[in-house]
């Protein structure tokens, strides 16, 4: 169908095209991807819903300002590879972002259709274009500028580091990325589960960057294997970008947290995602055998949803989300909560754990919890949960996952004292350039913001790349 | 990939493995460890660096075949490769001139007590080493320990060599002899470290132990290695692995290390089965 030939009225009459997904009962027993992706037909129909606004608000809602209107028009016109190239002008990881971005709070929230209808499914379309390009092998490498002779070290190969490295290599700089783990991708590999973001997709995106000339070094821990000062002074890097992500997981500080069967979300997810313990003993790393057991995840964010859905897939009979506020206050994406509920996750809202209890062998047997009710709004604007008197009870569980966020890893701070950090130990930067207090050292992503999203980290990486380029070349920043 | 330069058995089931790892060899300090992954589907295993040769670009690990991964590592020979090594991790040993310092290694612990003994000697301490094993055949690093010690003792549980008894008894004997001891480092099985802590506690001798909890990443990200020290949660990988022995909750550490016993058993059995099949081929 020719996209030009339909009227606005006809566009408005097209309903938002649903993302096909695996049947909930089936998928709650496997680690394959939940969402199956649009067909070309669904994608084109969805793309036709876009009104092609003169001043597209969606673009401003995107942290990396993808030319959303333009790539959607290309999809509507059937030029899928062209759409992918258009996205890649601004976003190095479209297949990843199309899957894990909170579009409902960003681009889709700004869509003019949102008020009276439902927004264009921008994320689903981004995913479609990126998948089309990768699956058809139609990947066109961007052009790389002539070598500048400048060297940049990027510490961390998560979303912030990858987007920074990608921009810099295209500008002709020699870029080396140092990764602490044995696999590249950071949180995309150890944190986000296979069923939400297949690891092959992450690796395909990284392969593309290798082809552009980015040099990747795994098993290099900043602050231990290499320090920022060594990179600057001994290895003569002209600039450094620190994108090491969030670090130490927080625990709740309640009795019994060291019982056997109590995990941080980071540990549980790392075992399953990065170390593939769901394939034990073919992979060596074990994880608690959830089969037929009751598992509770404490927290209400996306990581909590990832953990609880992972436990379900490992065979948990009961997989609970325990959250001290109500569902309306949960920070997790609506889609994730929706998917979790479809898969049989049990939501225990307004409930706060006081203590973990265990048996003689120190294995977890339950959590003493207190029921809560919502009181007056607190500093965050959300209604404060207040304990209900004498409401204590024991929730019987065999495994617990604490998913209440992360602090900062202390290694950079310990070994590079001249980089200023905040009271929360996050790195302090000038947000227009992501420059730290140390000359030629930049930082972005969760190490600056505390736990946030993939796309915000990518935005920070790009901002830093532009500033690093300008500083090294002695030019003004062009964003 | 990291090439194994040499691999020799020091005692039954205990192998000394020298591996190419130039960056780590240059940077490592006493008390630090590496995480290794033997093969592509391997788990990440923390192992203390026993020695390093910065000029040659190698580090030395001393490995006792316990679980599947350490048995697999011990089956490697010179010329074979290890998939991943990352380090040096953990905070280095706190070394200063204490005066008289006793470095105690129980069993494989000698591999960790040794580099710290070297560092203590370099810092000008009067160094006493106590190297304990179940029997004579299991004593490792005897010559190396002796070379850095002002006094070197061997203890064996069965009396087949050196002092007949436990390292704790030897330490008690030294204290009873009126020797002023300023610092004790004890590394070995958890019951041994706990016992040493109880020997030195009444005399308020500063005592440090190196803990070996289960780890995944080893860089502070997972919290699996959390230990209770002075009633607070500490991460052995970034806050340790060395802690004040008088403040460590050894029971909690010992319990937590049992988390995967059934899985470890299963992995060892599967590995042994595969090895048998390979032998038959």
XYZ file of C-alpha atoms in Angstrom:
760
model
C 0.000 0.000 0.000
C 1.318 3.459 -0.828
C 1.722 5.304 2.440
C 0.988 8.663 0.805
C -2.423 7.693 -0.425
C -4.210 7.361 2.891
C -5.911 10.196 4.685
C -5.409 11.285 8.280
C -8.833 9.944 9.099
C -7.878 6.563 7.722
C -4.635 6.635 9.693
C -6.488 7.381 12.901
C -8.826 4.468 12.251
C -5.984 1.912 12.326
C -5.701 0.363 15.792
C -2.292 0.056 17.447
C -0.853 -3.230 16.229
C -0.242 -5.687 19.041
C 3.201 -7.227 19.414
C 2.891 -10.967 18.818
C 4.250 -12.891 21.777
C 4.812 -16.436 22.966
C 1.867 -17.961 24.791
C 2.262 -17.098 28.514
C 1.942 -20.661 29.807
C 4.519 -21.930 27.344
C 6.996 -19.092 27.777
C 6.927 -19.276 31.575
C 8.809 -22.579 31.151
C 11.427 -21.502 28.627
C 14.080 -18.822 28.212
C 13.234 -17.956 24.606
C 12.235 -14.396 23.828
C 8.739 -13.428 24.969
C 8.010 -10.950 22.185
C 8.210 -12.342 18.681
C 8.448 -9.093 16.715
C 6.249 -7.535 14.056
C 5.888 -9.100 10.632
C 6.551 -6.722 7.719
C 2.815 -6.392 7.266
C 2.152 -5.493 10.898
C 5.058 -3.063 10.883
C 3.839 -1.257 7.790
C 0.326 -1.027 9.144
C 1.608 0.344 12.437
C 3.881 2.805 10.627
C 0.857 4.137 8.731
C -0.634 5.312 12.014
C 2.112 7.941 12.283
C 0.761 11.377 11.325
C 4.244 12.647 10.337
C 3.981 15.764 12.500
C 5.833 18.893 11.301
C 7.434 19.259 14.730
C 7.630 15.701 15.964
C 7.429 15.725 19.763
C 8.492 12.085 19.914
C 12.018 12.989 18.764
C 12.405 15.364 21.695
C 11.165 12.618 24.002
C 14.017 10.348 22.933
C 17.206 10.711 24.996
C 19.314 10.274 21.843
C 16.901 12.107 19.520
C 16.379 9.351 16.969
C 14.687 10.800 13.835
C 11.575 8.835 14.661
C 9.232 10.421 12.126
C 11.702 9.778 9.323
C 12.428 6.133 10.103
C 8.722 5.386 10.533
C 8.009 6.926 7.137
C 10.657 4.674 5.594
C 8.969 1.632 7.156
C 5.596 2.760 5.861
C 7.178 3.066 2.416
C 8.625 -0.439 2.683
C 12.275 0.645 2.856
C 13.094 -1.345 5.985
C 16.869 -1.318 5.570
C 16.714 2.443 5.035
C 14.743 2.772 8.261
C 17.409 0.846 10.154
C 20.155 3.079 8.752
C 18.182 6.161 9.720
C 17.900 4.952 13.334
C 21.579 4.086 13.449
C 22.494 7.683 12.673
C 21.568 8.372 16.298
C 21.449 5.033 18.098
C 24.125 2.374 17.947
C 21.976 -0.332 19.576
C 18.501 -0.139 18.023
C 17.695 -3.850 18.372
C 18.486 -3.527 22.075
C 16.648 -0.242 22.654
C 13.612 -1.381 20.678
C 13.318 -4.118 23.293
C 14.283 -2.566 26.603
C 13.644 1.196 26.421
C 10.758 2.529 28.532
C 9.132 4.061 25.437
C 5.902 4.766 27.317
C 7.805 7.326 29.408
C 9.808 8.774 26.521
C 9.035 8.975 22.811
C 5.613 7.318 22.957
C 4.537 9.535 25.827
C 5.084 12.589 23.596
C 3.264 11.152 20.552
C 0.319 13.400 19.612
C -1.918 10.378 19.314
C -1.470 9.589 23.004
C -4.073 12.114 24.142
C -7.090 10.868 22.205
C -5.924 7.520 20.844
C -2.951 5.305 21.633
C 0.567 6.308 20.650
C 2.368 4.874 17.663
C 4.274 1.752 18.780
C 7.647 3.396 18.193
C 9.638 0.846 20.158
C 8.128 -2.080 18.297
C 8.917 -0.383 14.983
C 12.493 0.371 16.023
C 12.924 -3.279 16.929
C 11.418 -4.379 13.613
C 13.773 -2.252 11.528
C 16.858 -3.324 13.469
C 15.916 -7.012 13.367
C 15.165 -6.790 9.652
C 18.588 -5.348 8.970
C 20.401 -7.940 11.084
C 18.400 -10.952 9.958
C 18.670 -10.152 6.253
C 22.410 -9.598 6.639
C 21.843 -6.229 5.057
C 23.993 -4.376 7.562
C 25.714 -1.399 6.073
C 28.685 -0.187 8.081
C 28.781 3.547 8.623
C 31.724 5.414 7.159
C 34.677 6.003 9.433
C 36.549 9.310 9.258
C 40.271 9.405 8.472
C 42.450 8.499 11.481
C 43.049 11.449 13.784
C 45.927 9.870 15.676
C 44.035 10.328 18.956
C 43.535 7.479 21.431
C 40.553 7.085 23.731
C 40.038 4.464 26.439
C 36.488 3.488 27.330
C 36.060 1.681 30.633
C 33.043 -0.605 30.642
C 31.314 -2.206 27.647
C 27.728 -1.594 28.731
C 25.321 0.773 26.970
C 27.197 3.962 27.956
C 30.610 2.679 26.891
C 29.385 1.136 23.641
C 27.604 4.268 22.457
C 30.588 6.441 23.375
C 33.037 4.089 21.632
C 30.852 3.903 18.551
C 30.682 7.661 18.047
C 34.396 8.124 18.671
C 35.538 5.382 16.306
C 33.400 6.853 13.533
C 35.083 10.198 14.088
C 38.425 8.555 13.304
C 39.797 8.031 16.819
C 41.487 4.844 18.014
C 39.175 3.420 20.671
C 39.958 0.680 23.178
C 37.179 -0.639 25.413
C 38.138 -2.326 28.689
C 35.595 -4.754 30.179
C 35.870 -6.320 33.647
C 33.907 -9.479 32.856
C 34.782 -12.191 30.362
C 31.940 -11.201 28.027
C 31.224 -7.843 26.383
C 27.970 -5.962 26.901
C 27.821 -5.222 30.623
C 24.307 -5.161 32.023
C 22.933 -6.222 28.627
C 24.689 -9.557 29.211
C 24.646 -10.152 32.955
C 21.507 -8.258 33.925
C 18.745 -8.362 31.346
C 17.478 -11.919 30.799
C 17.604 -13.841 27.548
C 13.790 -13.907 27.347
C 13.690 -10.128 27.172
C 16.907 -9.468 25.276
C 18.525 -12.396 23.468
C 22.284 -12.312 24.011
C 22.953 -13.099 20.342
C 21.497 -9.696 19.480
C 23.840 -7.891 21.848
C 26.804 -9.792 20.457
C 25.779 -9.036 16.864
C 25.731 -5.313 17.662
C 29.168 -5.558 19.258
C 30.522 -7.503 16.259
C 29.477 -4.560 14.100
C 31.535 -2.242 16.285
C 34.556 -4.525 16.031
C 34.276 -4.241 12.263
C 34.399 -0.467 12.603
C 37.731 -0.895 14.366
C 36.878 -0.683 18.069
C 39.422 -2.683 20.080
C 37.841 -4.651 22.951
C 39.782 -6.045 25.921
C 37.904 -8.331 28.327
C 38.948 -9.361 31.851
C 40.321 -5.900 32.652
C 39.016 -4.399 35.885
C 39.438 -0.651 36.200
C 41.060 0.179 39.496
C 42.631 -3.274 39.752
C 44.013 -4.546 36.429
C 44.453 -1.014 35.144
C 44.019 2.396 36.724
C 42.847 5.624 35.154
C 46.249 7.209 35.808
C 48.092 4.341 34.124
C 45.893 4.672 31.058
C 46.656 8.381 30.850
C 50.325 8.382 31.771
C 51.736 5.002 30.763
C 49.455 3.965 27.933
C 49.142 7.554 26.657
C 45.427 7.705 26.058
C 44.309 11.241 25.197
C 40.976 10.861 26.975
C 39.080 8.359 29.085
C 35.386 7.637 29.366
C 34.247 5.829 32.512
C 31.023 3.878 32.033
C 31.372 1.174 34.658
C 27.711 1.102 35.627
C 26.224 0.619 39.037
C 28.126 -1.514 41.443
C 27.587 -3.040 44.845
C 24.065 -4.343 45.346
C 22.174 -2.953 48.317
C 20.817 -5.268 50.971
C 17.987 -4.361 53.303
C 19.940 -4.568 56.534
C 17.409 -6.872 58.187
C 18.253 -10.020 60.183
C 18.773 -13.219 58.227
C 19.987 -11.706 54.967
C 23.040 -13.976 54.991
C 20.970 -17.158 55.177
C 21.442 -19.697 52.405
C 18.967 -19.043 49.635
C 19.069 -15.240 49.874
C 20.485 -13.589 46.757
C 21.013 -10.087 45.490
C 19.255 -9.592 42.144
C 22.696 -8.996 40.613
C 23.969 -12.368 41.750
C 20.850 -14.317 40.811
C 20.644 -12.718 37.365
C 24.391 -12.953 36.721
C 24.370 -16.646 37.511
C 21.476 -17.271 35.172
C 22.182 -14.796 32.343
C 25.939 -14.439 32.089
C 26.936 -17.815 33.504
C 23.943 -19.648 31.961
C 23.252 -21.639 35.110
C 19.836 -22.546 33.715
C 21.882 -24.961 31.607
C 23.650 -26.540 34.615
C 25.485 -28.947 34.504
C 26.348 -28.261 30.835
C 27.494 -24.905 32.121
C 29.426 -25.202 35.367
C 27.829 -22.422 37.398
C 24.969 -23.612 39.615
C 21.997 -21.654 40.903
C 19.387 -22.503 43.536
C 17.105 -25.227 42.236
C 13.768 -23.392 42.100
C 11.742 -26.380 40.903
C 8.518 -26.625 42.907
C 9.771 -24.007 45.370
C 8.447 -20.669 46.587
C 10.541 -17.683 45.581
C 10.038 -14.075 46.631
C 11.638 -11.090 44.959
C 11.729 -7.953 47.093
C 11.443 -4.773 45.023
C 9.265 -3.284 42.299
C 11.602 -2.244 39.495
C 12.433 -3.796 36.143
C 15.243 -5.812 37.704
C 12.770 -7.275 40.202
C 10.476 -8.273 37.303
C 13.421 -9.857 35.483
C 14.389 -11.819 38.589
C 10.901 -13.080 39.417
C 10.167 -14.137 35.839
C 13.528 -15.900 35.760
C 12.652 -17.809 38.948
C 9.349 -18.829 37.372
C 11.173 -20.160 34.323
C 13.490 -22.122 36.568
C 10.398 -23.958 37.795
C 9.279 -22.047 40.896
C 5.772 -23.043 41.931
C 5.160 -19.700 43.589
C 7.039 -16.662 42.320
C 6.143 -13.547 44.303
C 6.881 -9.876 43.960
C 6.899 -8.390 47.445
C 6.697 -4.598 47.365
C 6.101 -2.194 50.202
C 4.009 0.281 48.238
C 1.098 -0.416 45.889
C 1.263 -1.465 42.264
C 0.693 2.106 41.076
C 4.011 3.142 42.660
C 6.054 0.323 41.166
C 8.857 1.725 38.999
C 8.815 -1.259 36.600
C 7.609 -0.795 33.029
C 3.911 -1.514 32.526
C 4.715 -4.055 29.815
C 6.959 -6.010 32.179
C 4.351 -6.051 34.932
C 1.736 -7.116 32.406
C 3.929 -9.917 31.073
C 4.804 -11.042 34.588
C 1.166 -11.230 35.590
C 0.312 -13.226 32.445
C 3.037 -15.694 33.396
C 1.505 -16.325 36.787
C 3.698 -14.102 38.948
C 1.929 -13.347 42.245
C 2.033 -9.713 43.352
C 2.089 -9.176 47.104
C 1.701 -5.430 47.450
C 1.957 -3.238 50.558
C 4.134 -5.715 52.335
C 7.466 -5.108 54.013
C 9.915 -7.792 55.195
C 11.226 -7.478 58.748
C 13.366 -10.579 59.007
C 14.408 -13.693 57.121
C 14.119 -16.905 59.065
C 15.908 -20.180 58.463
C 16.269 -23.756 59.634
C 19.113 -25.346 61.554
C 21.246 -25.739 58.427
C 20.743 -21.994 57.887
C 18.595 -22.441 54.801
C 15.903 -19.821 54.313
C 12.397 -20.988 55.254
C 10.426 -17.759 55.330
C 10.213 -14.022 55.722
C 8.445 -12.259 58.531
C 6.490 -9.489 56.816
C 4.388 -6.578 57.895
C 1.367 -5.324 55.971
C 1.381 -1.661 55.002
C -1.138 0.983 53.951
C -0.580 4.149 51.959
C -0.261 7.394 53.909
C 0.663 10.933 52.903
C 2.932 11.556 49.881
C 6.670 11.581 50.665
C 9.560 13.534 49.083
C 9.322 11.479 45.891
C 5.644 12.449 45.532
C 4.600 8.846 46.023
C 2.352 7.962 48.942
C 4.405 6.767 51.860
C 3.754 3.205 53.015
C 2.824 3.073 56.711
C 2.868 -0.178 58.716
C -0.457 -1.611 59.858
C -0.257 -2.418 63.554
C -0.105 -6.098 64.558
C -0.207 -7.263 60.957
C 2.946 -9.392 61.141
C 2.872 -12.786 59.469
C 5.306 -15.300 58.028
C 5.519 -15.749 54.265
C 6.935 -19.255 53.686
C 9.666 -19.070 51.011
C 12.660 -21.173 49.960
C 14.549 -18.497 48.081
C 14.653 -14.705 48.260
C 16.046 -12.137 45.851
C 16.787 -8.627 47.079
C 16.191 -6.160 44.269
C 16.263 -2.721 45.842
C 19.016 -1.110 43.778
C 22.774 -0.687 43.706
C 25.399 1.567 45.183
C 28.593 2.543 43.389
C 31.551 0.268 42.969
C 34.350 1.747 45.126
C 37.316 0.696 42.955
C 37.629 3.812 40.782
C 37.147 6.097 43.756
C 39.763 4.231 45.784
C 42.373 4.281 43.041
C 41.664 7.671 41.461
C 41.024 10.041 44.372
C 41.160 13.152 42.174
C 37.835 12.254 40.510
C 35.125 13.976 42.568
C 32.267 11.807 43.764
C 28.949 12.665 45.396
C 27.788 11.648 48.853
C 26.304 8.542 47.216
C 29.720 7.827 45.636
C 28.465 8.485 42.112
C 30.921 10.380 39.878
C 30.214 14.098 39.596
C 30.187 15.462 36.026
C 29.329 18.589 34.073
C 26.161 17.297 32.389
C 26.738 19.287 29.209
C 30.032 17.482 28.521
C 30.100 14.597 31.052
C 33.562 15.853 32.074
C 34.689 14.831 35.564
C 36.844 16.900 37.902
C 39.922 15.198 36.422
C 41.305 16.578 33.187
C 40.510 14.477 30.096
C 38.405 12.035 32.090
C 34.685 11.754 31.368
C 31.967 9.562 32.843
C 28.371 8.595 32.124
C 25.646 6.058 32.777
C 24.740 4.523 36.119
C 28.100 5.432 37.707
C 26.943 9.066 37.362
C 23.158 8.816 37.753
C 22.760 5.789 39.979
C 20.553 3.001 38.612
C 18.762 4.253 35.476
C 17.972 3.042 31.963
C 19.939 1.704 29.016
C 18.959 4.626 26.812
C 19.914 7.314 29.337
C 23.328 5.693 29.645
C 23.624 5.678 25.864
C 22.683 9.342 25.728
C 25.408 10.120 28.251
C 27.931 8.140 26.224
C 27.095 10.152 23.124
C 27.297 13.495 24.944
C 30.714 12.519 26.283
C 31.884 11.361 22.844
C 31.010 14.753 21.322
C 32.811 16.585 24.117
C 35.877 14.324 23.973
C 36.093 14.805 20.206
C 35.845 18.580 20.525
C 38.438 18.705 23.296
C 40.944 16.516 21.486
C 40.535 18.296 18.159
C 40.334 21.755 19.686
C 36.941 22.484 18.116
C 33.553 23.497 19.463
C 31.150 20.779 20.551
C 28.772 19.734 17.782
C 25.997 17.580 19.131
C 43.402 -17.351 26.260
C 46.301 -17.732 28.667
C 49.002 -20.295 28.070
C 50.210 -22.570 30.848
C 54.000 -22.374 30.991
C 54.503 -25.144 33.513
C 52.343 -27.450 35.611
C 53.774 -29.770 38.233
C 52.250 -31.665 41.141
C 53.638 -30.555 44.511
C 51.714 -33.212 46.403
C 48.899 -35.570 45.662
C 46.115 -33.555 44.050
C 47.949 -30.234 44.558
C 49.398 -28.682 41.428
C 51.600 -25.657 40.884
C 50.599 -23.947 37.664
C 52.488 -21.070 36.049
C 50.374 -19.140 33.552
C 51.036 -16.269 31.148
C 49.280 -13.150 32.445
C 51.656 -10.200 31.948
C 49.391 -7.392 33.177
C 48.532 -9.267 36.364
C 52.140 -10.321 36.964
C 53.182 -6.675 36.886
C 50.483 -5.415 39.231
C 49.734 -8.091 41.780
C 50.548 -7.635 45.443
C 50.560 -10.162 48.263
C 47.075 -11.225 49.327
C 45.405 -10.636 45.980
C 43.597 -13.194 43.865
C 42.481 -13.858 40.301
C 39.233 -15.262 38.932
C 39.750 -17.942 36.329
C 37.460 -19.710 33.904
C 39.044 -22.899 32.658
C 36.901 -23.330 29.551
C 34.116 -21.683 27.626
C 31.328 -23.132 29.774
C 33.341 -22.837 32.972
C 32.435 -21.143 36.211
C 34.448 -18.245 37.601
C 36.718 -19.532 40.348
C 38.694 -17.315 42.722
C 42.303 -18.434 43.293
C 44.953 -16.617 45.272
C 48.092 -15.623 43.406
C 50.922 -17.609 44.998
C 53.719 -15.918 43.100
C 54.466 -13.832 40.027
C 57.320 -13.139 37.664
C 56.830 -9.689 36.117
C 59.820 -10.049 33.747
C 58.540 -13.321 32.380
C 54.943 -12.111 32.505
C 53.646 -15.092 34.456
C 51.721 -15.751 37.641
C 51.743 -18.911 39.730
C 48.642 -20.569 41.145
C 48.655 -23.516 43.502
C 45.523 -25.536 43.029
C 43.996 -28.369 44.977
C 41.537 -30.480 43.000
C 38.360 -30.186 45.051
C 35.383 -29.385 42.871
C 34.898 -29.879 39.164
C 36.662 -26.682 38.078
C 39.792 -27.181 40.173
C 40.020 -30.820 39.052
C 39.704 -29.709 35.456
C 42.380 -27.065 36.002
C 44.650 -29.667 37.604
C 44.262 -31.904 34.554
C 45.954 -29.219 32.433
C 49.579 -29.513 31.375
C 52.237 -27.103 30.134
C 51.210 -25.870 26.679
C 47.475 -26.024 27.439
C 45.490 -22.815 27.826
C 43.063 -21.290 30.300
C 40.113 -19.442 28.789
C 39.954 -16.425 31.109
C 41.971 -14.882 33.910
C 41.100 -11.578 35.519
C 42.914 -9.749 38.266
C 44.588 -8.902 40.440
C 41.456 -8.669 42.580
C 40.843 -7.961 46.239
C 42.649 -5.536 48.491
C 46.336 -6.365 48.950
C 47.489 -7.596 52.355
C 48.075 -4.785 54.796
C 51.807 -5.051 55.330
C 53.841 -3.031 57.786
C 56.685 -3.567 60.225
C 54.785 -5.184 63.080
C 57.849 -6.647 64.802
C 57.448 -10.392 65.061
C 54.974 -11.729 62.514
C 53.737 -15.298 62.263
C 52.443 -16.506 58.906
C 50.454 -19.721 59.206
C 49.328 -21.846 56.280
C 47.126 -24.862 56.756
C 47.146 -27.307 53.840
C 46.745 -25.378 50.605
C 46.714 -22.213 52.738
C 50.509 -22.280 52.579
C 50.189 -21.145 48.967
C 48.582 -17.937 50.223
C 50.587 -17.568 53.411
C 53.804 -17.727 51.380
C 53.543 -14.474 49.344
C 52.455 -12.610 52.462
C 55.400 -14.044 54.390
C 57.658 -12.701 51.643
C 56.060 -9.269 51.926
C 56.287 -9.309 55.733
C 59.982 -10.155 55.504
C 60.590 -7.369 52.978
C 58.902 -4.941 55.376
C 61.514 -5.779 57.998
C 59.581 -8.137 60.256
C 61.011 -11.064 62.169
C 59.079 -13.741 60.291
C 57.989 -17.057 61.751
C 56.162 -19.475 59.467
C 54.086 -22.445 60.488
C 53.238 -24.735 57.636
C 50.707 -27.405 58.534
C 49.480 -30.461 56.656
C 47.726 -33.739 57.387
C 50.872 -35.746 56.679
C 54.375 -35.434 55.261
C 53.395 -36.021 51.614
C 50.992 -33.085 51.713
C 53.483 -30.471 52.921
C 53.969 -27.855 50.189
C 56.371 -24.944 49.711
C 58.640 -26.094 52.525
C 61.833 -24.755 50.939
C 60.237 -21.499 49.818
C 58.815 -20.856 53.289
C 62.105 -21.657 54.966
C 63.944 -19.220 52.678
C 61.885 -16.230 53.862
C 61.570 -17.252 57.522
C 63.640 -16.407 60.549
C 62.039 -19.446 62.116
C 60.184 -22.076 60.086
C 58.049 -24.859 61.485
C 56.263 -27.750 59.861
C 53.391 -29.474 61.613
C 51.645 -32.673 60.581
C 48.440 -34.050 62.030
C 49.804 -37.604 62.013
C 53.292 -36.715 63.172
C 54.901 -38.099 60.022
C 57.022 -34.945 59.720
C 57.973 -31.998 61.920
C 55.853 -31.104 64.930
C 53.190 -33.710 65.698
C 49.933 -31.788 66.012
C 47.965 -28.849 64.657
C 49.234 -25.404 63.696
C 47.230 -24.010 66.628
C 49.221 -26.115 69.075
C 52.503 -24.912 67.600
C 51.334 -21.311 67.824
C 50.251 -21.822 71.434
C 53.662 -23.320 72.195
C 55.377 -20.254 70.744
C 53.187 -17.935 72.792
C 53.757 -20.017 75.935
C 57.518 -19.906 75.393
C 57.283 -16.196 76.119
C 57.927 -15.025 72.580
C 56.335 -11.642 71.953
C 54.193 -11.984 68.850
C 52.841 -8.811 67.239
C 50.967 -10.117 64.231
C 49.470 -13.389 63.025
C 48.265 -14.207 59.537
C 46.361 -17.487 59.239
C 45.160 -19.044 56.027
C 43.624 -22.448 55.609
C 40.395 -24.356 56.140
C 37.689 -22.459 58.039
C 37.911 -24.573 61.249
C 41.654 -23.933 61.379
C 41.297 -20.171 60.940
C 38.574 -20.082 63.553
C 40.785 -22.043 65.967
C 43.743 -19.703 65.401
C 41.496 -16.726 66.146
C 40.616 -18.309 69.475
C 44.287 -18.962 70.302
C 45.295 -15.335 69.802
C 42.141 -13.670 71.160
C 43.054 -13.857 74.880
C 46.436 -12.254 74.130
C 44.918 -9.595 71.866
C 47.431 -10.382 69.132
C 46.395 -8.709 65.886
C 45.264 -11.620 63.701
C 44.248 -11.578 60.066
C 42.592 -14.344 58.046
C 41.976 -14.604 54.298
C 38.430 -15.725 53.553
C 37.278 -17.911 50.698
C 33.530 -17.449 50.220
C 31.717 -18.401 47.028
C 32.126 -15.665 44.402
C 30.720 -14.992 40.960
C 32.221 -11.835 39.474
C 34.859 -10.972 42.083
C 34.570 -7.234 41.377
C 31.895 -6.171 43.869
C 28.922 -6.509 41.584
C 27.081 -9.595 42.856
C 27.380 -9.652 46.635
C 27.529 -13.451 46.711
C 30.774 -13.326 48.684
C 29.284 -11.313 51.532
C 30.641 -12.219 54.924
C 29.691 -11.007 58.377
C 32.504 -9.058 60.026
C 31.832 -7.158 63.243
C 28.114 -7.777 62.605
C 28.284 -5.912 59.318
C 27.990 -7.206 55.771
C 31.313 -7.008 53.924
C 32.108 -8.141 50.389
C 35.197 -10.366 50.456
C 36.070 -9.457 46.851
C 36.433 -5.709 47.354
C 36.550 -5.180 51.141
C 38.716 -8.284 51.648
C 39.636 -11.076 51.239
C 41.619 -10.397 54.446
C 39.751 -9.495 57.619
C 40.347 -9.196 61.364
C 40.055 -12.796 62.569
C 38.572 -11.733 65.893
C 35.595 -10.071 64.196
C 34.720 -12.669 61.518
C 31.549 -14.757 61.846
C 33.120 -18.070 60.797
C 29.911 -20.048 61.312
C 28.078 -17.916 58.777
C 30.925 -18.311 56.272
C 31.042 -22.063 56.795
C 27.250 -22.355 56.355
C 27.182 -20.197 53.240
C 29.949 -22.207 51.596
C 27.631 -25.234 51.726
C 25.068 -23.599 49.446
C 25.836 -25.679 46.367
C 27.024 -28.965 47.861
C 24.578 -31.161 45.868
C 25.424 -29.342 42.629
C 29.160 -29.580 43.339
C 28.820 -33.308 43.903
C 26.864 -33.720 40.694
C 29.423 -31.716 38.709
C 32.332 -33.725 40.113
C 30.617 -37.015 39.298
C 29.821 -35.936 35.747
C 33.402 -34.751 35.284
C 34.865 -38.005 36.655
C 32.566 -39.972 34.362
C 33.710 -37.973 31.303
C 37.365 -38.439 32.257
C 36.841 -42.186 32.522
C 35.212 -42.313 29.112
C 38.072 -40.319 27.605
C 40.587 -42.735 29.104
C 38.766 -45.653 27.520
C 38.796 -44.062 24.076
